CSV table of C-alpha atoms and ligand atoms in Angstrom, one decimal:
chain,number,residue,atom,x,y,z
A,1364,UNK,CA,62.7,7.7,28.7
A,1365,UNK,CA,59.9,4.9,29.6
A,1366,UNK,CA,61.5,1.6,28.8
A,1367,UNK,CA,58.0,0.3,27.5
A,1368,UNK,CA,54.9,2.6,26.9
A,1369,UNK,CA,51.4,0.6,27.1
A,1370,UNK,CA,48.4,2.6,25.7
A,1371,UNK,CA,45.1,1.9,23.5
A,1372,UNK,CA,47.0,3.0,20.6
A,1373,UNK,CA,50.3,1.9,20.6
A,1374,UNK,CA,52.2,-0.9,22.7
A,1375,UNK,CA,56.4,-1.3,22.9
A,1376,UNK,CA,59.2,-2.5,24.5
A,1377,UNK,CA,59.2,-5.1,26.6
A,1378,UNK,CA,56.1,-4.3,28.9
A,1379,UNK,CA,56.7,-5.1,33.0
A,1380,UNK,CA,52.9,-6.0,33.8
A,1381,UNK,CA,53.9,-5.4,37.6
A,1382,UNK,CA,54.8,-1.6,37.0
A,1383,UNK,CA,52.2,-1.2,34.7
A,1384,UNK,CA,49.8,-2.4,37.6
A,1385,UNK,CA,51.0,0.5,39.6
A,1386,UNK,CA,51.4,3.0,36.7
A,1387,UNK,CA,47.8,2.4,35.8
A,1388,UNK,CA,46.5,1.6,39.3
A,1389,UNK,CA,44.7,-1.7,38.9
A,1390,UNK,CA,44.6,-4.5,41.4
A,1391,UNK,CA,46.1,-7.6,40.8
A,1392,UNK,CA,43.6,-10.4,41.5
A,1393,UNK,CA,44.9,-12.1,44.4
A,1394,UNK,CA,43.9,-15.7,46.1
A,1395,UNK,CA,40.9,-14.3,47.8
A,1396,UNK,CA,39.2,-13.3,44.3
A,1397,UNK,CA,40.0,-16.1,42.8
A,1398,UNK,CA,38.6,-18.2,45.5
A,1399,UNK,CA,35.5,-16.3,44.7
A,1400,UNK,CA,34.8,-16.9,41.5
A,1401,UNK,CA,35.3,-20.6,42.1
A,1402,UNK,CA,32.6,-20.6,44.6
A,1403,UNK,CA,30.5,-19.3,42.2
A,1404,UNK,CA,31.1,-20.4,39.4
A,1405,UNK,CA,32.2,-24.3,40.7
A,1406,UNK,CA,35.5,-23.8,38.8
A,1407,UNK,CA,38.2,-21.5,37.7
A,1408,UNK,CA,39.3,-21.0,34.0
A,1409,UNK,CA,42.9,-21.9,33.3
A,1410,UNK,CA,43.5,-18.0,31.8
A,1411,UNK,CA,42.7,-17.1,35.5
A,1412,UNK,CA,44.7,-20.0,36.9
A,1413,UNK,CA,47.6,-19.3,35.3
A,1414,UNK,CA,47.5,-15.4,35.6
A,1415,UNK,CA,46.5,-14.5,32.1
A,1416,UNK,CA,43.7,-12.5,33.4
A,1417,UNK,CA,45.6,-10.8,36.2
A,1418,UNK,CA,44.0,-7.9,36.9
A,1419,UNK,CA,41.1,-5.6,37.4
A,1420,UNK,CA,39.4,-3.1,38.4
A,1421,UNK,CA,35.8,-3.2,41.6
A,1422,UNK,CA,35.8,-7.5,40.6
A,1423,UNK,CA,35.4,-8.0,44.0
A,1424,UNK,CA,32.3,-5.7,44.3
A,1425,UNK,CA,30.6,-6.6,41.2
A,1426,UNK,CA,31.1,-10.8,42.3
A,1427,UNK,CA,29.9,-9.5,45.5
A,1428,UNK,CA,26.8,-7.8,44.3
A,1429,UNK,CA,26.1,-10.7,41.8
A,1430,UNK,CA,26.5,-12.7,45.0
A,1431,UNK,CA,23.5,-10.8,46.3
A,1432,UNK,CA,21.1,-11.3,43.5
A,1433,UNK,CA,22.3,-8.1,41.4
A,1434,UNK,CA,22.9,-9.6,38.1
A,1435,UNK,CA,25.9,-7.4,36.3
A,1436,UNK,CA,26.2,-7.7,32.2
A,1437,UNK,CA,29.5,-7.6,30.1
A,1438,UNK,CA,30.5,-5.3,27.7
A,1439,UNK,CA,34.0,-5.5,25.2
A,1440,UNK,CA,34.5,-4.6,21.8
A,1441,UNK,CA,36.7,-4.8,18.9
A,1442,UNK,CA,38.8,-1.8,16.7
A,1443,UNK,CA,38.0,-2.4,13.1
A,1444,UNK,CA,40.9,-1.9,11.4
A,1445,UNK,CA,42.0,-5.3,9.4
A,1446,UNK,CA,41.8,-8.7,10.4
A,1447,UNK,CA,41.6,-10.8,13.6
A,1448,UNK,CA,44.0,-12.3,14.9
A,1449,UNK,CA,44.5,-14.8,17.9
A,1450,UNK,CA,45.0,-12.2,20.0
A,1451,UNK,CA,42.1,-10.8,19.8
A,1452,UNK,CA,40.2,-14.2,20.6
A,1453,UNK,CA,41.8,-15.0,23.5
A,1454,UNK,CA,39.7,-12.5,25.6
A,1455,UNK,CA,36.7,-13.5,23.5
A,1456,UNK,CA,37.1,-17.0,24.7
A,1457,UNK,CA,37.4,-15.9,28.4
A,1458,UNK,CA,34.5,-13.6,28.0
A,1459,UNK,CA,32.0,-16.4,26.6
A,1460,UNK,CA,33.2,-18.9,29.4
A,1461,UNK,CA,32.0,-15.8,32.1
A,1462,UNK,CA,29.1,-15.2,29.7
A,1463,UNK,CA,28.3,-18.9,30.3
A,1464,UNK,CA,29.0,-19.3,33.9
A,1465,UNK,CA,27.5,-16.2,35.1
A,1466,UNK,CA,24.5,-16.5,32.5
A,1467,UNK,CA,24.7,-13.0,31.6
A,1468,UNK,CA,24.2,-10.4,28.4
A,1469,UNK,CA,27.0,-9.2,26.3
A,1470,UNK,CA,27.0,-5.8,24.7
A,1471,UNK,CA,29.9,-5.8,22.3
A,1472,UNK,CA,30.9,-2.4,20.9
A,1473,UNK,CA,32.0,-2.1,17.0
A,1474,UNK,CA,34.7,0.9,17.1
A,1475,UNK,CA,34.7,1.5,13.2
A,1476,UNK,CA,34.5,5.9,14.4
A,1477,UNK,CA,37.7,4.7,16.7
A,1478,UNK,CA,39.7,3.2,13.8
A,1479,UNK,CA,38.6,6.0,11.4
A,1480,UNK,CA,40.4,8.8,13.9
A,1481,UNK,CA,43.3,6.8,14.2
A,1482,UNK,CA,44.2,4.6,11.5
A,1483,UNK,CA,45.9,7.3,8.3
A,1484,UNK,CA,45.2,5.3,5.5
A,1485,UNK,CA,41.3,3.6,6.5
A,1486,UNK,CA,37.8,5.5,5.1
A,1487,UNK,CA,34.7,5.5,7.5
A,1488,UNK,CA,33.4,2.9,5.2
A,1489,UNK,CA,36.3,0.6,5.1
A,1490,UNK,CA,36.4,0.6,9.0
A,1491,UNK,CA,32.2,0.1,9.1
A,1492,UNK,CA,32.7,-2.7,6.5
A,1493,UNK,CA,34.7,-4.5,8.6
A,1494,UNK,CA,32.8,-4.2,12.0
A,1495,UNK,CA,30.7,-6.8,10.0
A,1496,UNK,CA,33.6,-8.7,9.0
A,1497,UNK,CA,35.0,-8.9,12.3
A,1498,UNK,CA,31.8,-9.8,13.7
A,1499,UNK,CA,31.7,-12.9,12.2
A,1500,UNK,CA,34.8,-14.0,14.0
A,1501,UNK,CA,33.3,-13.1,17.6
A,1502,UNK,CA,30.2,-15.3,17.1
A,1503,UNK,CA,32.7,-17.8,15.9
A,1504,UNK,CA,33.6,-18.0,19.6
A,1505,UNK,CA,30.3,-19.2,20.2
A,1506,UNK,CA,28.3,-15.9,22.1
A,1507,UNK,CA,24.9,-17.2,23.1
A,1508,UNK,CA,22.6,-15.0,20.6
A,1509,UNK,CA,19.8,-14.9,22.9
A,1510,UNK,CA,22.6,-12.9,25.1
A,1511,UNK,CA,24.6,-11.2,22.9
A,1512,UNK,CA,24.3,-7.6,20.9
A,1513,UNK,CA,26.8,-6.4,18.8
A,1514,UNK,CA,26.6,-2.9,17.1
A,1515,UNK,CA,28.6,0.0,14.9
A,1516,UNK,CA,29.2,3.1,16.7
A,1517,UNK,CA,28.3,4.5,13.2
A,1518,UNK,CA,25.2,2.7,12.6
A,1519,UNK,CA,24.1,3.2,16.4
A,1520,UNK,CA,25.2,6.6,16.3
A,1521,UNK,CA,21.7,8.0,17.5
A,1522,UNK,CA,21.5,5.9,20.5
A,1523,UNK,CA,24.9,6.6,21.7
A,1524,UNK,CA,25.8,10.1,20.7
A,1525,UNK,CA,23.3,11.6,23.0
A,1526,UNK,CA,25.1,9.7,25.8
A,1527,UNK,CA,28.3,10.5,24.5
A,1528,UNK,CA,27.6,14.1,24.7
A,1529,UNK,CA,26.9,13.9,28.3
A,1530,UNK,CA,30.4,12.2,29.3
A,1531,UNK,CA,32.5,14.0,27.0
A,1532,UNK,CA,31.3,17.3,28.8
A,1533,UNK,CA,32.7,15.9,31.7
A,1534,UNK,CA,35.6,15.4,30.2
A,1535,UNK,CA,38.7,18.0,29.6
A,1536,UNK,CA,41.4,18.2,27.2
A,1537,UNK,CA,43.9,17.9,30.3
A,1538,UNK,CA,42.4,14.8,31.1
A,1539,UNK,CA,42.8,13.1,28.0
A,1540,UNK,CA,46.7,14.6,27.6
A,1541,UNK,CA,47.5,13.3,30.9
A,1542,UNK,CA,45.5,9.5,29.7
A,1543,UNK,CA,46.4,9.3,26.3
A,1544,UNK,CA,49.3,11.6,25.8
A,1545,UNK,CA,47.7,13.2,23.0
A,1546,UNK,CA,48.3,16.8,22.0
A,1547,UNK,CA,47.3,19.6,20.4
A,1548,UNK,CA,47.9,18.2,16.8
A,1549,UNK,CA,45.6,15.2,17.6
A,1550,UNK,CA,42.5,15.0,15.6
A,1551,UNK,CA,39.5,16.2,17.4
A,1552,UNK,CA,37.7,13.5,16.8
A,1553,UNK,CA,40.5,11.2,18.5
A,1554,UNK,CA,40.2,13.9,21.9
A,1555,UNK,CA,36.5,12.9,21.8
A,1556,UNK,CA,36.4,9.6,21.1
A,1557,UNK,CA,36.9,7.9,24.4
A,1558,UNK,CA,33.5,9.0,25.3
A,1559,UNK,CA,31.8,7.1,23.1
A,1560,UNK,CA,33.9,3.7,24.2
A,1561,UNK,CA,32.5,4.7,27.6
A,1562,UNK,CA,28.6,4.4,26.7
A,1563,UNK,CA,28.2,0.7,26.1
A,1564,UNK,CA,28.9,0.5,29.8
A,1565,UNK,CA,25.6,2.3,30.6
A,1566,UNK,CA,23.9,1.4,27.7
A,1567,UNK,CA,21.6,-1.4,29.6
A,1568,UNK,CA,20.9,0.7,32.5
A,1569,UNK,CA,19.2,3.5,29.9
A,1570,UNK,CA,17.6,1.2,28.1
A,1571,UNK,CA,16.0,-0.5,31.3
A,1572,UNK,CA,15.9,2.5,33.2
A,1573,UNK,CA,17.7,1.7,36.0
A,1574,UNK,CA,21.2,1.2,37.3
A,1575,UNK,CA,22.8,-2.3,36.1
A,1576,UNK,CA,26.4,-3.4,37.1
A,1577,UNK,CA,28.5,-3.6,34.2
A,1578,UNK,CA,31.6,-6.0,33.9
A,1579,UNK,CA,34.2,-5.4,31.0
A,1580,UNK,CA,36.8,-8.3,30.3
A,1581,UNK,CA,39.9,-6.4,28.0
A,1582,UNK,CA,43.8,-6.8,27.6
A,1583,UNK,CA,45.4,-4.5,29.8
A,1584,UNK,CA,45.4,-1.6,26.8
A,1585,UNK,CA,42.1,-0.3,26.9
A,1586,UNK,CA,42.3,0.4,30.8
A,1587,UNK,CA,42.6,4.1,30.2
A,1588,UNK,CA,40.1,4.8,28.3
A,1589,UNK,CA,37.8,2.6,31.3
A,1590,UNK,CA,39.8,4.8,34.4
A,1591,UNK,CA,38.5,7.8,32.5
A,1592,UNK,CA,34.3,6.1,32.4
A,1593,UNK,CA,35.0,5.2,36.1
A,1594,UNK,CA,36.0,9.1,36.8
A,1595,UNK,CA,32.8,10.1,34.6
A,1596,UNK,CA,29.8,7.8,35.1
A,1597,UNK,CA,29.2,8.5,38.8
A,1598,UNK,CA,29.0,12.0,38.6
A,1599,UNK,CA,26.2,11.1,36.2
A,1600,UNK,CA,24.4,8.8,38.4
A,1601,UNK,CA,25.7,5.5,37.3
A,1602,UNK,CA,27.5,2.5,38.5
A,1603,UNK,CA,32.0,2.6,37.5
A,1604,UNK,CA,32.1,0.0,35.2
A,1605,UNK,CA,34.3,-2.8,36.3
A,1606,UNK,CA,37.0,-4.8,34.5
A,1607,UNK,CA,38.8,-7.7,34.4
A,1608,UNK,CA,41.9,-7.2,32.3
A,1609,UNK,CA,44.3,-10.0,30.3
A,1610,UNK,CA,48.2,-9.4,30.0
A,1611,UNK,CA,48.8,-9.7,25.7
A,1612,UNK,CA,49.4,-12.6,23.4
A,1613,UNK,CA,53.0,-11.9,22.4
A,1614,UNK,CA,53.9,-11.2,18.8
A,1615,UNK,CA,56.1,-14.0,16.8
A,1616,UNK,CA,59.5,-12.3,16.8
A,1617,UNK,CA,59.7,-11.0,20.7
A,1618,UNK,CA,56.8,-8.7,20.5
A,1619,UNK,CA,55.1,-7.7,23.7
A,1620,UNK,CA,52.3,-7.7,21.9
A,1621,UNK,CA,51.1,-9.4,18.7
A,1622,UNK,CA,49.0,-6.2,16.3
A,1623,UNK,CA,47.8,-5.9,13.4
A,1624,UNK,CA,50.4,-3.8,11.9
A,1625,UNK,CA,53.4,-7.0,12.2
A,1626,UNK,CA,51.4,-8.8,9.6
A,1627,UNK,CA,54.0,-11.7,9.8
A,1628,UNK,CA,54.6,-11.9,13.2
A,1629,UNK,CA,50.7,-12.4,14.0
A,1630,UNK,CA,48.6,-15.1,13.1
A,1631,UNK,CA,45.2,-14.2,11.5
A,1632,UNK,CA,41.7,-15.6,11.9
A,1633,UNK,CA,41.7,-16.2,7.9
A,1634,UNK,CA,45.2,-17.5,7.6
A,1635,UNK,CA,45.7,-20.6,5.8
A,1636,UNK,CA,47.7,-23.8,6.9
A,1637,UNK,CA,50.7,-22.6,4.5
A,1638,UNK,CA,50.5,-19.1,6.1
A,1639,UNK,CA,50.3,-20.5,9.8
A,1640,UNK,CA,53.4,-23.2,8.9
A,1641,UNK,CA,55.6,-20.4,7.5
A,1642,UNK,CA,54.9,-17.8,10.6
A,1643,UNK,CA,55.3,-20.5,12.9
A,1644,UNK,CA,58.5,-21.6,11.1
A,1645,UNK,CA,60.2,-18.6,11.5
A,1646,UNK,CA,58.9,-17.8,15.0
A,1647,UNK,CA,61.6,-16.8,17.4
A,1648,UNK,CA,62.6,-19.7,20.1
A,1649,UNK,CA,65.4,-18.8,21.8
A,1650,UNK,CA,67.0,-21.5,20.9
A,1651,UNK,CA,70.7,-23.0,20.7
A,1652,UNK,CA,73.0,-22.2,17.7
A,1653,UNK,CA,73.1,-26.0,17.1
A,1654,UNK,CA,71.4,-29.1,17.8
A,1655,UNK,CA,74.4,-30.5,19.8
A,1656,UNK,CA,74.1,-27.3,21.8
A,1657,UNK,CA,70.9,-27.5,22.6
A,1658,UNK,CA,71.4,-31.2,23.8
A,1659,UNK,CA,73.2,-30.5,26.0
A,1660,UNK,CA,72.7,-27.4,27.3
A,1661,UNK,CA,68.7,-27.4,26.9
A,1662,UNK,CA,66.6,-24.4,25.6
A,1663,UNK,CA,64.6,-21.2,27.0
A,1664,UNK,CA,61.0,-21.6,27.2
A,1665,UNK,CA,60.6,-18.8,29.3
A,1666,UNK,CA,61.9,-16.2,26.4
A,1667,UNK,CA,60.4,-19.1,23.9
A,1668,UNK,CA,57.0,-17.3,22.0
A,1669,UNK,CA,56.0,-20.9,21.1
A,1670,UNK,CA,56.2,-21.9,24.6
A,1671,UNK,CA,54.3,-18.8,25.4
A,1672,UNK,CA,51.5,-20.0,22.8
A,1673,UNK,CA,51.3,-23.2,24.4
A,1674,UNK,CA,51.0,-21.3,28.1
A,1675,UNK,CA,48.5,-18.5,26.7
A,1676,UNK,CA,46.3,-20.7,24.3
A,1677,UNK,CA,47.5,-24.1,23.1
A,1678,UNK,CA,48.2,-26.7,26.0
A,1679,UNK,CA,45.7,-25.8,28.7
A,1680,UNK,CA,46.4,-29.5,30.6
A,1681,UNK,CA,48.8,-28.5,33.7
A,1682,UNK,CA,50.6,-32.0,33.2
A,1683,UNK,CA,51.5,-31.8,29.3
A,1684,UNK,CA,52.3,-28.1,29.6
A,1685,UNK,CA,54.6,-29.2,32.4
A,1686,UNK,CA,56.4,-32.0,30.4
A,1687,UNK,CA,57.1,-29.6,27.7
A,1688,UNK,CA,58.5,-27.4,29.7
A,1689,UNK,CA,61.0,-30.0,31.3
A,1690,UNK,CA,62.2,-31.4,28.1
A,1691,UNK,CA,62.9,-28.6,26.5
A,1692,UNK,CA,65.0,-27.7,29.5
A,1693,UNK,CA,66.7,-30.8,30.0
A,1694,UNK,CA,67.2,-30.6,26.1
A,1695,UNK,CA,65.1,-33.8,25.4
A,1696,UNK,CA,63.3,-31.6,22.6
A,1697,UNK,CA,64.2,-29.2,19.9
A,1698,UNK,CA,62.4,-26.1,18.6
A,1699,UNK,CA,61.8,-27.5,15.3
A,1700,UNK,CA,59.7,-30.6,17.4
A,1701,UNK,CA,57.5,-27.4,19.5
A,1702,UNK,CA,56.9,-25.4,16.2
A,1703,UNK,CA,55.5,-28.6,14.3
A,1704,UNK,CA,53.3,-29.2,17.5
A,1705,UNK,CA,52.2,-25.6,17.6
A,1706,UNK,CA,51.5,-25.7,14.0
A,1707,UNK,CA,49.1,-28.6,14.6
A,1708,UNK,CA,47.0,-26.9,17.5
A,1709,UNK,CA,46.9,-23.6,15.3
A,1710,UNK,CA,46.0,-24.9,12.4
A,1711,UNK,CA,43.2,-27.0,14.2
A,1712,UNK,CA,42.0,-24.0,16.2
A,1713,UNK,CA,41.8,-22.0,12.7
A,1714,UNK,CA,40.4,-24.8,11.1
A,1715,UNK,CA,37.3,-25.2,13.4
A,1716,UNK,CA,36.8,-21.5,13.6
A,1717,UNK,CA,37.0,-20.8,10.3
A,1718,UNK,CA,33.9,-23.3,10.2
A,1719,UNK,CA,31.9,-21.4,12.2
A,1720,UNK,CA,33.1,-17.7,11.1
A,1721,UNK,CA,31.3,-19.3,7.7
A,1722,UNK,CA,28.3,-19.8,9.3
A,1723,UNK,CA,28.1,-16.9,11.1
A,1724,UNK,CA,27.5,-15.0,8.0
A,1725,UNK,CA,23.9,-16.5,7.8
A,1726,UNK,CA,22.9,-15.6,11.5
A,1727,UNK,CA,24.8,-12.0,11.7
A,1728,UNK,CA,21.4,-10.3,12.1
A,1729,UNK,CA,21.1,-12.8,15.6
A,1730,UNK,CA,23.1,-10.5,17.6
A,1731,UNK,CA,23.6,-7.4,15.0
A,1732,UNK,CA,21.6,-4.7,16.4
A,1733,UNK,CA,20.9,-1.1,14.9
A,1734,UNK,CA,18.8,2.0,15.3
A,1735,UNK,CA,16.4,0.3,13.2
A,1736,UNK,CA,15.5,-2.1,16.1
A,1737,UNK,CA,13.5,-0.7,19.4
A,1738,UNK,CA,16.4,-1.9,21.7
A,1739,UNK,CA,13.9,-1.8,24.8
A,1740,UNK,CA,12.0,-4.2,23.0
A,1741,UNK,CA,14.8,-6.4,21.5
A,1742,UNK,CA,16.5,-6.5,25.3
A,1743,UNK,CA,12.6,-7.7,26.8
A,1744,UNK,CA,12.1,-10.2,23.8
A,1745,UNK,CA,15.4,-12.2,23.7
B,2619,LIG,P1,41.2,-3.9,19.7
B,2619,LIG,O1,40.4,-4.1,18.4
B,2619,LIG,O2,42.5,-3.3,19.6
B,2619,LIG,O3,41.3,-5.2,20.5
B,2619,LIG,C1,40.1,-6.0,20.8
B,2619,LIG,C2,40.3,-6.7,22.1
B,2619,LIG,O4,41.5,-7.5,22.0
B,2619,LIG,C3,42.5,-7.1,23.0
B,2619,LIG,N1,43.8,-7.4,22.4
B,2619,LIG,C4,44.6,-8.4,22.9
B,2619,LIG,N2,44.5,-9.3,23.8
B,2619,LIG,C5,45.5,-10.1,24.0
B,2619,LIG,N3,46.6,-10.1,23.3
B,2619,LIG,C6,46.8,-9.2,22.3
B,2619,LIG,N4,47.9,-9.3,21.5
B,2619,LIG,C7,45.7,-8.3,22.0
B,2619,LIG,N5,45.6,-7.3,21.1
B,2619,LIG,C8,44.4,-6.7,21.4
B,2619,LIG,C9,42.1,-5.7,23.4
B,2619,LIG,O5,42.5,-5.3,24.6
B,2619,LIG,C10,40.6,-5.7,23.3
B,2619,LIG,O6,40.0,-6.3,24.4
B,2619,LIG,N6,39.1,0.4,21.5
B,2619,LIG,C11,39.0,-1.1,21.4
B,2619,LIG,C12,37.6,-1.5,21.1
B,2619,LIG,C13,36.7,-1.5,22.2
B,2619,LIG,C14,36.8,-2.3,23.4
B,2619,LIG,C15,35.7,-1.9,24.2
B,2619,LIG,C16,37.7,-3.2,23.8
B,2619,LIG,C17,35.5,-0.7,22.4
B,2619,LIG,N7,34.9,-1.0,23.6
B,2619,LIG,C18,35.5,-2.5,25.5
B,2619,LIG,C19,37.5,-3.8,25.1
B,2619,LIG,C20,36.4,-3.4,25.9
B,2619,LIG,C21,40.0,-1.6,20.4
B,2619,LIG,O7,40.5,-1.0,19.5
B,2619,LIG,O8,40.3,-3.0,20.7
């Protein structure tokens, strides 16, 4: 028995992000890398300072062609199934700052096929509904929309089913057992699906004819489905994509991960300063049974999730984060101080981006793209 299982689909236990490295075979992204980037970019981002983006997959080649005048483009995408939730925007956050500092397209893939397959109790419609709906948070993150296309699989099902012919005949059952562990009662539609999450990662190259190096910035999850691209695309003349992959945003209560499905143990895009107070309230510190005991004793940040919010998201300064961290220890500070603090920066964050997720609504069609739009033309006008 696995003591914590890590897949596109389901995520428990208490995941160990150093044997999932070797499980999954990704590299680690060492001092050299990182050194790297900050040539070319003139700095690093705290998420890749402090290990949040820990891994990947060819970085070093892609930076390395990029280096040579070999512009790559970046590709992610979202599983429309509910709401966002902070989770889910911290790799949107790291991918406009390379999307910034690299001055490249993104090509961000609307799953609402994906969600249908898996999710029991979701209609096609109710998952394309909310490819829109979830769109409004990612341009909330502030994607340039000269550089940035988002699309259905549904609505840009012509384009990309052609493509996704072509890798899923590549592609056997056994391989997708041995990925996904799925079986013979899996929908067929689920067995098929991970070749349509691969074709965004060509997607530029067919429409400019030619090959184009494709980075893809994810949470550790979706790594499967990209090993299985990377097994596929060359036999069909194209570039492996590349990745750069994030270890999760922890749930409230413990969670490895926070999802969806743990309504109160994640904090939503939409939720309101009541909802963020009460979540945070009842988040799980680690802390003493008593004030006296935690005096003198001092607390856990490193089982702490609001410390972990503060490392992940909330106190990016080295110094403060550092300070925190201290007191806590030397018990100068009780939990009920670091949720009101947390409460603050959340409620701020939302604040601002629910601002802008407002006023995305009336620029949607900026970076929506469908089969209605010549996408060799769009790609040469923007
Ligand atoms: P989805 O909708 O599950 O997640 C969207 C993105 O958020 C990441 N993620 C998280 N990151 C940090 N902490 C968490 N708690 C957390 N939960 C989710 C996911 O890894 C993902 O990057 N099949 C995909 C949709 C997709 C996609 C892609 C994702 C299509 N093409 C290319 C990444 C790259 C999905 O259902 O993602």
């Amino acid at each position: 028995m696995k003591d914590f299982i890590v897949t596109p689909w389901e995520v428990s236990g208490d995941v160990d992000y150093t044997k999932l490295v070797e499980q999954f075979g990704i590299k680690l992204i060492d001092p050299n890398l990182m050194k790297t980037i900050e040539q070319i970019s003139g700095s690093n981002h705290p998420f890749l300072q402090r290990r949040i983006f820990f891994a990947h997959r060819d970085l070093d080649w892609i930076l390395n062609e990029y280096q040579q005048g070999n512009k790559f483009f970046l590709y992610t995408g979202r599983g429309p199934s509910g709401d966002i939730h902070i989770g889910h925007i911290m790799p949107w956050i790291f991918t406009k700052w390379l999307q910034d500092t690299f001055n490249v397209e993104l090509w961000f893939q609307m799953t609402d096929d994906e969600k249908f397959y898996f999710k029991e109790n979701l209609s096609l419609e109710e998952t394309h509904q909310l490819s829109y709906e979830n769109a409004l948070d990612v341009i909330a993150v502030g994607f340039d929309p000269k550089k940035t296309f988002i699309f259905s699989n549904i609505e840009l099902a012509n384009t990309l089913y052609r493509h996704a012919a072509r890798i899923a005949k590549k592609i056997t059952f056994s391989m997708i057992r041995a990925t996904f562990g799925l079986t013979e009662s899996s929908n067929i539609g689920q067995i098929f699906y991970t070749s349509m999450q691969a074709v965004p990662a060509i997607l530029k190259s067919l429409i400019e004819e030619r090959n184009i190096p494709c980075l893809i910035p994810h949470a550790v999850d979706q790594d499967p489905h990209f090993r299985i691209a990377r097994d596929v695309l060359p036999k069909l003349g194209y570039y492996k994509p590349a990745s750069i992959q994030c270890i999760f945003l922890p749930g409230l209560k413990q969670q490895s991960k926070m999802s969806t499905t743990n309504g109160t143990d994640a904090i939503f895009s939409t939720d309101s300063a009541e909802e963020v107070r009460k979540k945070v309230g009842n988040a799980f510190t680690g802390g003493r049974g008593s004030a006296k005991e935690q005096k003198e004793l001092g607390g856990t940040p490193d089982v702490c999730s609001v410390f972990k919010y503060f490392f992940m998201m909330f106190i990016l300064d080295n110094e403060e984060l550092l300070s925190v961290r201290n007191e806590c220890l030397n018990g100068e500070r009780l939990c009920g101080e670091c949720k009101s603090i947390l409460i603050e920066k959340i409620v701020k964050f939302l604040r601002h981006h629910q601002e802008k997720r407002e006023k995305a609504r009336s620029i949607l069609d900026k970076y929506w793209i469908s089969e209605k739009i010549d996408l060799k033309q769009l790609v040469n006008k923007k």
